[in-house]
Coordinates of C-alpha atoms in Angstrom, one line a residue:
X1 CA -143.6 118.5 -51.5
X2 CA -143.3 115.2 -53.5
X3 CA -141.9 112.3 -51.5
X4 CA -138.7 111.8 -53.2
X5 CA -138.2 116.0 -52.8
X6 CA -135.3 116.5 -50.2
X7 CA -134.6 120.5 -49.4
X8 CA -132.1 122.2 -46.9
X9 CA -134.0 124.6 -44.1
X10 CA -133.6 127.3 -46.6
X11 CA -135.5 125.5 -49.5
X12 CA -132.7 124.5 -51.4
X13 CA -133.3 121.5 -53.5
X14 CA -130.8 118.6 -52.7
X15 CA -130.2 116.0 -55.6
X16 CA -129.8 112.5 -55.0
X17 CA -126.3 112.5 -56.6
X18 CA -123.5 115.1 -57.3
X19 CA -120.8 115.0 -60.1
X20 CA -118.2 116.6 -61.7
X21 CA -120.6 118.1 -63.4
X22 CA -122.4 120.1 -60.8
X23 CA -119.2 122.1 -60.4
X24 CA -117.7 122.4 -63.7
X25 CA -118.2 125.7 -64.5
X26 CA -117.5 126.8 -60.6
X27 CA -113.8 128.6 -60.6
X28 CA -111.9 126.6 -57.5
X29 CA -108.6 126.8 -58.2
X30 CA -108.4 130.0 -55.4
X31 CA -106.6 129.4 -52.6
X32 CA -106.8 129.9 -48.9
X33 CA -105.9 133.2 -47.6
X34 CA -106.7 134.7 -51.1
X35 CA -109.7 136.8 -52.3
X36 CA -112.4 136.0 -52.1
X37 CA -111.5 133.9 -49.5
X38 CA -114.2 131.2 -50.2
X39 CA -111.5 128.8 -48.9
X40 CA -110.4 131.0 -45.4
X41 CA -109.0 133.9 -44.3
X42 CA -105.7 132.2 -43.7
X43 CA -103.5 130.8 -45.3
X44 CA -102.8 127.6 -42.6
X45 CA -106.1 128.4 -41.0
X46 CA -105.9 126.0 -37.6
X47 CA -102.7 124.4 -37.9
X48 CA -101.0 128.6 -37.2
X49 CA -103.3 128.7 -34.5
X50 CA -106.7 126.6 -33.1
X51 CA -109.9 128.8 -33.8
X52 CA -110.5 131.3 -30.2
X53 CA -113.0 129.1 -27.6
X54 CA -115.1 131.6 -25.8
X55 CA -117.9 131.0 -24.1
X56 CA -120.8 133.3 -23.2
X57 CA -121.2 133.9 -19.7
X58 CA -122.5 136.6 -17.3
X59 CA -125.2 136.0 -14.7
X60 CA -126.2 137.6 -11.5
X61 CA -123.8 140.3 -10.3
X62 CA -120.2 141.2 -11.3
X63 CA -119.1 139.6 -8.6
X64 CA -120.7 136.0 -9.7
X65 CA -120.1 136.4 -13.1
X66 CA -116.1 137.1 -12.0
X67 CA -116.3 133.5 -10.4
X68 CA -117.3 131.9 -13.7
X69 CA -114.5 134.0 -16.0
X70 CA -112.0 132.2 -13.6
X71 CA -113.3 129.1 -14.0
X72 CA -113.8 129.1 -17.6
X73 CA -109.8 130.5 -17.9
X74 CA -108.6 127.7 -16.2
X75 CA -110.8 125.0 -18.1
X76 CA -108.8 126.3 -21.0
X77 CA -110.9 129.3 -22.9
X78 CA -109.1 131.5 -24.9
X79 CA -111.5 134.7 -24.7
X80 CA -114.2 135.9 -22.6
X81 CA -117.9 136.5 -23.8
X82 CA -120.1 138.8 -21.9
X83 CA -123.4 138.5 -21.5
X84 CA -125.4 141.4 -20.3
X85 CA -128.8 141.8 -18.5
X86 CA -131.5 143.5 -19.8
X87 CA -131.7 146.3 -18.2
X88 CA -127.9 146.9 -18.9
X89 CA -128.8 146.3 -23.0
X90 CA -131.1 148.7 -23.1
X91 CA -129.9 151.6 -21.1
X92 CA -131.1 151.3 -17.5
X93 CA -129.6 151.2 -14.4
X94 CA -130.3 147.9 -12.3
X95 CA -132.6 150.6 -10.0
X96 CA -135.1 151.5 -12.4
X97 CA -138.6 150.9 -12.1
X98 CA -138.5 149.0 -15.7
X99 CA -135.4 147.2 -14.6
X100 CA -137.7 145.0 -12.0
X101 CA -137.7 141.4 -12.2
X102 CA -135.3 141.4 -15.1
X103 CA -131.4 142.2 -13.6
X104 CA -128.8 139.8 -13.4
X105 CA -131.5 137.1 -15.3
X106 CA -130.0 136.8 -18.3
X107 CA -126.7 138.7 -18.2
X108 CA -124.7 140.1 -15.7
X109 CA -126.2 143.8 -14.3
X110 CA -123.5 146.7 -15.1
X111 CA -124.2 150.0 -14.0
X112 CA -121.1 151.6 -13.5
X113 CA -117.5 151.5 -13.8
X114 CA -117.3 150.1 -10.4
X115 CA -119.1 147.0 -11.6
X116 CA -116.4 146.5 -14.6
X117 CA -113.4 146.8 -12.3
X118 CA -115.1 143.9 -10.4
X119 CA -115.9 141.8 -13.3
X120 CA -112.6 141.4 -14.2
X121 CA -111.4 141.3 -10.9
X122 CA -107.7 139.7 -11.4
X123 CA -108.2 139.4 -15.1
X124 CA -105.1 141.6 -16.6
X125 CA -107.3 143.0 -20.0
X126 CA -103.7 143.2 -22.3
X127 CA -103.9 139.8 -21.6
X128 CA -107.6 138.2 -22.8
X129 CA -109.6 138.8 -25.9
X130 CA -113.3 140.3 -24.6
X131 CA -116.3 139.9 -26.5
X132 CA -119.5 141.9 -25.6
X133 CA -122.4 141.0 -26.5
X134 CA -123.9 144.9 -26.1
X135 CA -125.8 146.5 -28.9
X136 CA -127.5 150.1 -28.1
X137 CA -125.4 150.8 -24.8
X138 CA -121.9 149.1 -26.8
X139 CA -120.1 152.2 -26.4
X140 CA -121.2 152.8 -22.4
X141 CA -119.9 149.5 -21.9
X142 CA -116.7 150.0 -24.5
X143 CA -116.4 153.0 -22.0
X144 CA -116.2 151.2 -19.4
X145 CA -114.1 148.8 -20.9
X146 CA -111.2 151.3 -21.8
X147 CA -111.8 153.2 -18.6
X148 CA -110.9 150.2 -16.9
X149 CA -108.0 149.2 -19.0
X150 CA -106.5 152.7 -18.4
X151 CA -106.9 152.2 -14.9
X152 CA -104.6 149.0 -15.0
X153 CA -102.3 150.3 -16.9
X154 CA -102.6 148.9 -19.5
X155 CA -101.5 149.7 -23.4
X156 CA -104.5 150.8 -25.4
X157 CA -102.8 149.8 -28.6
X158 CA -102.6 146.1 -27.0
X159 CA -106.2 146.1 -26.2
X160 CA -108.2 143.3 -28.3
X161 CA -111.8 142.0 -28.3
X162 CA -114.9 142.8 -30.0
X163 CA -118.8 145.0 -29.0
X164 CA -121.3 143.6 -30.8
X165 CA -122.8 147.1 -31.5
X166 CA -125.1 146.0 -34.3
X167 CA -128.1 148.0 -34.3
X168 CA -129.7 147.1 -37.1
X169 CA -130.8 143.6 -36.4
X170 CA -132.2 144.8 -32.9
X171 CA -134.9 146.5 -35.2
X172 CA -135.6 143.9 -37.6
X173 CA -135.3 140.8 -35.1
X174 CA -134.2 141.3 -31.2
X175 CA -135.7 144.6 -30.0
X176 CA -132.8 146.1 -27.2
X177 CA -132.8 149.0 -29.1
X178 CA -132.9 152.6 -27.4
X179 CA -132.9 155.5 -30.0
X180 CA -133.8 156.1 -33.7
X181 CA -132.2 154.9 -36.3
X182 CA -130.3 157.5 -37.6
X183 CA -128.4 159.1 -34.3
X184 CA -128.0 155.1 -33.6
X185 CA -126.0 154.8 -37.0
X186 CA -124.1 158.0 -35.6
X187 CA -123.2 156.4 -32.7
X188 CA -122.0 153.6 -34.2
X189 CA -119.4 155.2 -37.0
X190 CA -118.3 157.5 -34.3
X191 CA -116.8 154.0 -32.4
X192 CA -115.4 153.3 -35.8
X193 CA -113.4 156.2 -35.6
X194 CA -112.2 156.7 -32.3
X195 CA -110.9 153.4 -32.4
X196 CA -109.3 153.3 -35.7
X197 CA -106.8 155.5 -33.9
X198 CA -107.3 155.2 -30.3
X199 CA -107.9 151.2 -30.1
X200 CA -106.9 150.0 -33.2
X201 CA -107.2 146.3 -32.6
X202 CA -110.2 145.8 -31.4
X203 CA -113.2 144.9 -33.7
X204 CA -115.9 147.8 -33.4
X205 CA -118.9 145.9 -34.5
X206 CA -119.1 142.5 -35.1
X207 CA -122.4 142.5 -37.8
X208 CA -125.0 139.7 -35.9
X209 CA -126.8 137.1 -38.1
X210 CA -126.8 134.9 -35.1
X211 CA -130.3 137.0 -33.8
X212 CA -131.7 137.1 -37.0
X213 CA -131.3 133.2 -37.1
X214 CA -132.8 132.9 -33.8
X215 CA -135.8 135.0 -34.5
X216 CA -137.1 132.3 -37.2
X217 CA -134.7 133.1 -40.1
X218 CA -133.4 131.2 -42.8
X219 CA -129.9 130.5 -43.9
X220 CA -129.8 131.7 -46.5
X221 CA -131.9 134.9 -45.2
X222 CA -129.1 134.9 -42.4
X223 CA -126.4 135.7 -44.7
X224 CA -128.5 138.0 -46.9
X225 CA -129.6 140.0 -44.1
X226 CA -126.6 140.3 -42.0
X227 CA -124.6 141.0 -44.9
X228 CA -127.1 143.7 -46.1
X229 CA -126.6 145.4 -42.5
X230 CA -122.9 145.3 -42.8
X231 CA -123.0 147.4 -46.3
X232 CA -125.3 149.9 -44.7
X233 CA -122.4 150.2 -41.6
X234 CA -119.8 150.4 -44.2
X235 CA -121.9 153.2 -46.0
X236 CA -122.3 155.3 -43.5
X237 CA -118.9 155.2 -41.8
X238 CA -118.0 156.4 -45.8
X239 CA -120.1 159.1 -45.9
X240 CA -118.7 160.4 -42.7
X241 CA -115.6 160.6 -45.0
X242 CA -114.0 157.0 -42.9
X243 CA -110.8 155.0 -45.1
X244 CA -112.4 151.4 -45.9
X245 CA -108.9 150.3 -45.8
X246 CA -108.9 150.9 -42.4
X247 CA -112.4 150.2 -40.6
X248 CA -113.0 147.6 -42.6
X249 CA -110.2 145.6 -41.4
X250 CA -111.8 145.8 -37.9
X251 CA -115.4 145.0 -38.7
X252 CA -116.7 141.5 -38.0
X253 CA -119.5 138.8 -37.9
X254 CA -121.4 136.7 -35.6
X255 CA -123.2 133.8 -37.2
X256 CA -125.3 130.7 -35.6
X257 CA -124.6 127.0 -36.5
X258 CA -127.7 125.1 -37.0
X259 CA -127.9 121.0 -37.5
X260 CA -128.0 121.0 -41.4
X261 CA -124.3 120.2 -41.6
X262 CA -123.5 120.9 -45.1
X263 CA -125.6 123.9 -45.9
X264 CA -124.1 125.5 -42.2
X265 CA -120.6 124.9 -44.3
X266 CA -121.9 126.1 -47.4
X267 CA -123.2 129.5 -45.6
X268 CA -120.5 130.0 -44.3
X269 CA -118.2 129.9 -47.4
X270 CA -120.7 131.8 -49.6
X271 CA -120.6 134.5 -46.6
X272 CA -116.9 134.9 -47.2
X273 CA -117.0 135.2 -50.8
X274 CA -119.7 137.6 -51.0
X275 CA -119.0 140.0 -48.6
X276 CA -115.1 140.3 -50.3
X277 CA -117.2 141.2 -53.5
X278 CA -119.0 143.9 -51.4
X279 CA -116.3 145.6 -49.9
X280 CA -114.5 145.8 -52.9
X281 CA -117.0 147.2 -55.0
X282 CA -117.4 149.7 -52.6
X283 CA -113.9 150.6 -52.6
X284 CA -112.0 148.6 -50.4
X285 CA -108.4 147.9 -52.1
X286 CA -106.4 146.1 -49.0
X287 CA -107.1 142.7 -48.9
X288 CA -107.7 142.3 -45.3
X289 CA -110.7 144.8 -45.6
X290 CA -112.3 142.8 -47.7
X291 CA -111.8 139.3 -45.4
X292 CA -115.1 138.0 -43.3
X293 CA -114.1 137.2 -39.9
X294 CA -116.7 136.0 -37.9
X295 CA -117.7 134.4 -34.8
X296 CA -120.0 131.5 -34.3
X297 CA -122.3 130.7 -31.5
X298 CA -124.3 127.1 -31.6
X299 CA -127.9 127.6 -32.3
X300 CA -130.3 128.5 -28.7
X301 CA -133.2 128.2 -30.8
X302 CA -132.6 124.3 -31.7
X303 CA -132.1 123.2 -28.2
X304 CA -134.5 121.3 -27.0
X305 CA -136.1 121.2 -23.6
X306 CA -137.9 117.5 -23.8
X307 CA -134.6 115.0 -23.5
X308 CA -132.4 118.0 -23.3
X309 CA -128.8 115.5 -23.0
X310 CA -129.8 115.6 -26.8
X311 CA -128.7 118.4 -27.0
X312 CA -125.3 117.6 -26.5
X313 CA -125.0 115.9 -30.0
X314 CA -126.9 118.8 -31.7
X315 CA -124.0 120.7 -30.7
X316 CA -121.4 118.7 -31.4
X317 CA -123.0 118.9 -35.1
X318 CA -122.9 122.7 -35.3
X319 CA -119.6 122.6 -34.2
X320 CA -118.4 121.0 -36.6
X321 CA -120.6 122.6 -39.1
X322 CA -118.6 126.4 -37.7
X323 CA -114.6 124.1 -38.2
X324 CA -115.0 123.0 -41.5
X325 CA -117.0 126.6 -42.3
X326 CA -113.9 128.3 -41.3
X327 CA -115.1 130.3 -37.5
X328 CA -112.5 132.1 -36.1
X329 CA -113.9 132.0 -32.9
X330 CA -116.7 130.0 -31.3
X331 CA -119.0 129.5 -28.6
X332 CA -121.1 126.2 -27.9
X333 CA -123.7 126.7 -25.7
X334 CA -124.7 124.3 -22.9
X335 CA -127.2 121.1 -23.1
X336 CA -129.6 122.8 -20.9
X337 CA -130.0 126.0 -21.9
X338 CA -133.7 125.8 -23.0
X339 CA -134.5 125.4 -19.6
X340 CA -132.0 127.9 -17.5
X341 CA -129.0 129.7 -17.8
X342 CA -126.2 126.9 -18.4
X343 CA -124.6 125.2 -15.1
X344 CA -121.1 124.5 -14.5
X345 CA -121.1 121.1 -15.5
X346 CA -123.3 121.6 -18.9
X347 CA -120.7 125.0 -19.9
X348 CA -117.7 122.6 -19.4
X349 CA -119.1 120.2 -21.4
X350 CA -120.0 122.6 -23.8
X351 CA -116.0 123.7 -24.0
X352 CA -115.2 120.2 -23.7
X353 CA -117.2 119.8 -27.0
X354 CA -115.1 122.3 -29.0
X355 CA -111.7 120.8 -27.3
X356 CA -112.5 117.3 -28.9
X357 CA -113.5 118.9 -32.2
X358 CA -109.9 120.6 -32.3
X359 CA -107.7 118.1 -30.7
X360 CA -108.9 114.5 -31.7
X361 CA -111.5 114.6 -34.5
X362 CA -108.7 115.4 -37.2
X363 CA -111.5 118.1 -38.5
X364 CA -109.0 121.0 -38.0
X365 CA -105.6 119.3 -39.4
X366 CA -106.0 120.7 -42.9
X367 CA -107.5 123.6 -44.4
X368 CA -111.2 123.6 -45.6
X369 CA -111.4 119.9 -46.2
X370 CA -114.5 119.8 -47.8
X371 CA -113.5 121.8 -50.9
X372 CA -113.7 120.5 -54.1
X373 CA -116.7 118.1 -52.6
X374 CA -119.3 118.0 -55.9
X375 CA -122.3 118.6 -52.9
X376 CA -120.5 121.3 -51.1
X377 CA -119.0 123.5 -53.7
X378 CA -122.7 123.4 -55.7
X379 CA -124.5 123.9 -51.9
X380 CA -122.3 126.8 -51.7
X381 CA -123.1 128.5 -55.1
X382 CA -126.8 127.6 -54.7
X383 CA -127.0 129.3 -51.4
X384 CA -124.5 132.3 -52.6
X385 CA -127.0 132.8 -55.7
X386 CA -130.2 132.7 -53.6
X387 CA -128.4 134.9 -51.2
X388 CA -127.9 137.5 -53.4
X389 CA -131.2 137.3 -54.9
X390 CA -132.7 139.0 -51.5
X391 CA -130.3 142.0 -50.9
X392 CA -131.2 143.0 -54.7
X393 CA -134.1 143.3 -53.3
X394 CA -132.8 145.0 -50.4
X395 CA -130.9 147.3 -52.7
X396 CA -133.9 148.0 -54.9
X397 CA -135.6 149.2 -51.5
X398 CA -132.8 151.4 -50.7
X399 CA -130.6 149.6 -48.6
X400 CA -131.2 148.0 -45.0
X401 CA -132.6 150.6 -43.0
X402 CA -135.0 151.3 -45.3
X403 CA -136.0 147.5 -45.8
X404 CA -136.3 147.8 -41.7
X405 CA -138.4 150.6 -42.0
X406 CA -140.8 149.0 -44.8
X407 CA -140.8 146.1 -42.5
X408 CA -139.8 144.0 -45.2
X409 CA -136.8 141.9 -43.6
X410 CA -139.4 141.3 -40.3
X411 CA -141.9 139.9 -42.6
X412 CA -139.3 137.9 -44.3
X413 CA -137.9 136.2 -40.9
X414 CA -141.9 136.3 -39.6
X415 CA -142.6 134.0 -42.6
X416 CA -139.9 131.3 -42.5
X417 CA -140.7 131.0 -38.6
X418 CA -144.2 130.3 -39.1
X419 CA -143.2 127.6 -42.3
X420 CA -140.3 125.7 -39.8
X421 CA -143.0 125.9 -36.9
X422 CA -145.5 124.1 -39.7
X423 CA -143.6 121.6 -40.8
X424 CA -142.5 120.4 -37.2
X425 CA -146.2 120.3 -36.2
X426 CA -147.3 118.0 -39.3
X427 CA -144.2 115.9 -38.5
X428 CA -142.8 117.2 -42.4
X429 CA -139.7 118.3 -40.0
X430 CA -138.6 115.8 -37.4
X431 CA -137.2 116.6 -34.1
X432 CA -136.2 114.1 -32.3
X433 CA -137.4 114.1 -29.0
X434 CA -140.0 116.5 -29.6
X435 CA -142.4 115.4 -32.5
X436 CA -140.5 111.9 -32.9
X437 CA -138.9 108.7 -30.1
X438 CA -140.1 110.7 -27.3
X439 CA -140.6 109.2 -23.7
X440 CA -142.6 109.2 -21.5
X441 CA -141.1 110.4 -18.0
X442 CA -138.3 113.0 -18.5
X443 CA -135.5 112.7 -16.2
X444 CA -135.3 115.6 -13.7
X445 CA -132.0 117.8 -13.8
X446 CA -130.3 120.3 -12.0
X447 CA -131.1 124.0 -12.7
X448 CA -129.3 127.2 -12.2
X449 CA -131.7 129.9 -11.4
X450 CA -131.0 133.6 -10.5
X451 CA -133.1 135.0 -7.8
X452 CA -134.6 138.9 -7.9
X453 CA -132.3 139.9 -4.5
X454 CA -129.7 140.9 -7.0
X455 CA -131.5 144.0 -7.8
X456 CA -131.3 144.7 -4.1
X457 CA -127.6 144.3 -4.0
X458 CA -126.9 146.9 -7.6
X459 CA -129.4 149.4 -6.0
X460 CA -127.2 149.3 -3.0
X461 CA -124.2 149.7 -4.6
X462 CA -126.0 152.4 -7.4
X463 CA -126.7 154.6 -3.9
X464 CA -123.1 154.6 -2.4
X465 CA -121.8 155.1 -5.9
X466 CA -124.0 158.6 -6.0
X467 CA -123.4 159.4 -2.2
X468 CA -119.3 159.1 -2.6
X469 CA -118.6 160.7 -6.2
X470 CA -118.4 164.2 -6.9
X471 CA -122.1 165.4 -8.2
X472 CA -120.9 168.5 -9.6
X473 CA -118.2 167.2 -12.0
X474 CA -121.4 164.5 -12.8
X475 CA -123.4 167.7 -13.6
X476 CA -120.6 168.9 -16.1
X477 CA -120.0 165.7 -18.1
X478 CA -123.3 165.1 -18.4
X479 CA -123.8 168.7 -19.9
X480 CA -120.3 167.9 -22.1
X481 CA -121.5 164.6 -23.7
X482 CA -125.2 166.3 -24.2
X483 CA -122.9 169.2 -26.7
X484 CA -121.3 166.8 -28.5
X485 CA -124.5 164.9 -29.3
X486 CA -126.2 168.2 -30.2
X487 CA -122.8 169.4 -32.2
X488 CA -122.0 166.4 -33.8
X489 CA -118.5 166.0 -32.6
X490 CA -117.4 162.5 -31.3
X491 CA -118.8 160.9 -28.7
X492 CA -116.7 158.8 -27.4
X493 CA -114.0 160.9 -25.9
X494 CA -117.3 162.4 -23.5
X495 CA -118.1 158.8 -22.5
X496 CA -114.8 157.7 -21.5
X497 CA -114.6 160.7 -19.1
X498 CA -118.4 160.6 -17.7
X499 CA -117.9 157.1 -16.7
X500 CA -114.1 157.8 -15.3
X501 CA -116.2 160.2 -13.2
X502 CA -118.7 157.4 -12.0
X503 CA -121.3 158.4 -14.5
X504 CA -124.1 155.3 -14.4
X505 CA -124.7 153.3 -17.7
X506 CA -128.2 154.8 -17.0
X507 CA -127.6 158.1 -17.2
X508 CA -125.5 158.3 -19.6
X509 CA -128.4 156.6 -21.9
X510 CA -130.8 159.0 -20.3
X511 CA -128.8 162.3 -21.3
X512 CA -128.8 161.2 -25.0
X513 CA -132.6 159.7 -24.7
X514 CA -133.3 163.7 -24.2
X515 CA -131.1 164.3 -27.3
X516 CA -132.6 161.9 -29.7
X517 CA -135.5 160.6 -27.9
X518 CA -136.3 156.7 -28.1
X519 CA -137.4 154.6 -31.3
X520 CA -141.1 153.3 -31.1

């Protein structure tokens, strides 16, 4: 590259000076609120209300994680974000030989309904917003989640939150997937239409560029990708003969933040605008079908474990970068979080982070205060245009699953991972602490570690669970939600009743592994 060459992440060239004519023939006279919705998805964006500040947490058992939700409500979150253990991700119960060494370490381990009642122990559901973060088991756990909610009585109708439920980026970048594509699809579109009249205000994906980001991904790759899966949902759920104008008002996203201020901002806008394009060229005539709403989670993968109090800045960066982008929700994760799960002090100061953003920085008083800025509106049409320069190519493959398949997207992602890892090695990337003003003796901190008893204590409660529920009605619902897979019919009616019945996560994953057997 030639010394006086600057370039965002994503390659993007950055001039040395912006005018009025970079953007003269760029149409910005839309307004917030409107399609495409470049601006927001609201007309008063933070002034009607502050963005939702979640943050992710779930650790150990139920009972733990329980401790945390209550701590985190009373510090002032909005909603609750679920993390989940392995095991629970990928469809075994905390007692399973593969489940060794891996429950309660990076989520909390549900197995059964039993676990859910006492994760939200105290925690009326008509009264938070839940996101779960839950991909391949989603709609155990969205089982569990109504079961629960039924149980204190509670108004379905009321009910709001969000399963992530995106399988399509566990093939191409995470991995906590369980069956083929195709019967995963099927799982997936069946959510979308139990809800749309059963729970109609909860979101029943929410499409994740956030993994694909993490994995080594570009921006601009982030938004091509992600929004590439999201057509594919939106396809499917039409040819099982689903009303855009309704799903599509209850699909969302989940993007990272990086530190690249203004491209972050610029993604975020050019993700709005072309993903109202997409839906309404595949039919979608109400404008709030067509509106992105996404969530934002600070970037894991740019947290540093060398001088990790760094890290508190980084994050105050991608904060910012997810206001003046437009999140409707957001989570900042903690400054040591490249070394354990976050402790109580780092996750408040993560919230405390968000808290100043909204409440003294000024970022939040007016709507999308960057527009009309000759760097950020060109930034924004440069990453829009390279954006959809990939998913033509995507479309020209036959869509995402096939570019899955072909292993095109993986390459892609493999690619930019190895370039960033490059250019931080020949010190073309600086990081600072890591390849640049490092010291010499790092300061010791406090971790928070979980130890492997907790798979004691689930395999404990796993065998009461079996010795006190009735192993007969088990033996029926089991052999109920195995027809409907075979038949086709809905899925989600047989859920709700085989975990109502004390049906494991487990085996409910198990019934439908003999059904569609597992992707290898």
């Amino acid at each position: 590259m030639p010394a006086n060459k600057v370039t965002t992440d994503s390659g993007i060239e950055i001039r040395q000076l912006y005018t009025q004519k970079d953007i003269e023939l760029l149409k910005l006279n839309e307004q917030p609120g409107d399609y495409p919705f470049t601006r927001g998805v609201q007309p008063d964006m933070y002034r009607g209300r502050p963005w939702t500040m979640r943050q992710y947490a779930g650790f150990s058992t139920a009972e733990e994680s329980n401790k945390r939700y209550h701590y985190l409500l009373s510090q002032g979150v909005m909603g609750l974000s679920v993390a989940f253990d392995l095991p629970t991700q990928i469809g075994y119960n905390s007692d399973h030989v593969l489940a060794e060494g891996e429950v309660g370490k990076v989520g909390v381990a549900i197995d059964s309904i039993e676990d859910m009642q006492t994760l939200f122990n105290g925690i009326k559901l008509e009264d938070v917003s839940t996101s779960m973060t839950i991909n391949a088991t989603g709609f155990i756990l969205l089982g569990f989640y109504v079961a629960l909610a039924k149980q204190q009585g509670a108004d379905l109708k009321k009910i709001t939150g969000t399963i992530q439920n995106d399988i399509l980026k566990e093939y191409a970048a995470r991995g906590t997937y369980i069956y083929p594509p195709k019967p995963s699809m099927r799982i997936i579109t069946d959510i979308f239409e139990w809800c749309a009249t059963e729970l109609p205000r909860w979101n029943t994906i929410s499409i994740s560029g956030y993994h694909i980001r993490e994995a080594g991904s570009t921006a601009v790759q982030e938004v091509a990708f992600t929004l590439s899966n999201g057509k594919a949902y939106v396809q499917a759920a039409l040819e099982k003969g689903l009303d855009i104008n309704v799903f599509g008002k209850r699909l969302s996203f989940f993007f990272n933040a990086h530190n690249n201020l203004f491209e972050e901002i610029a993604k975020f806008r050019a993700a709005r605008r072309m993903w109202a394009k997409i839906m309404k060229d595949l039919g979608a005539t109400d404008p709030k079908a067509m509106m992105l709403r996404f969530h934002t989670q600070t970037g894991g993968s740019t947290l540093t474990a060398q001088q990790p109090l760094n890290n508190i800045s980084r994050v105050t960066i991608q904060t910012l970068s997810a206001v003046l982008g437009g999140t409707q929700s957001l989570h900042t994760n903690g400054y040591d979080e490249a070394l354990s799960l976050p402790t109580e002090e780092a996750a408040r100061i993560a919230l405390r982070t968000q808290q100043i953003v909204a409440f003294e920085s000024g970022a939040a008083d007016t709507v999308d205060p960057l527009a009309g800025s000759y760097f950020v509106e060109s930034l924004t049409a440069d990453v829009e245009a390279a954006a959809w320069a990939l998913i033509q190519k995507i479309d020209a493959m036959g869509g995402s699953v096939s570019a899955i398949e072909q292993g095109f997207i993986q390459d892609e992602i493999a690619r930019s991972a190895y370039e960033y890892q490059r250019q931080i090695e020949t010190k073309e990337k600086i990081i600072v602490g890591v390849n640049k003003f490092e010291v010499d003796k790092e300061t010791s901190m406090p971790l928070f570690r979980i130890d492997d008893s907790i798979r004691a204590i689930q395999t404990e409660k796993l065998q009461r669970l079996r010795s006190q529920r009735d192993n007969a009605k088990v033996d029926q619902c089991l052999q109920i939600l195995n027809d409907k897979a075979m038949s086709g019919e809905n899925l989600m009616p047989a859920v709700i009743e085989a975990v109502e019945q004390k049906i494991t996560l487990g085996e409910i994953a198990d019934e439908l592994r003999g059904v569609y057997g597992e992707f290898k």
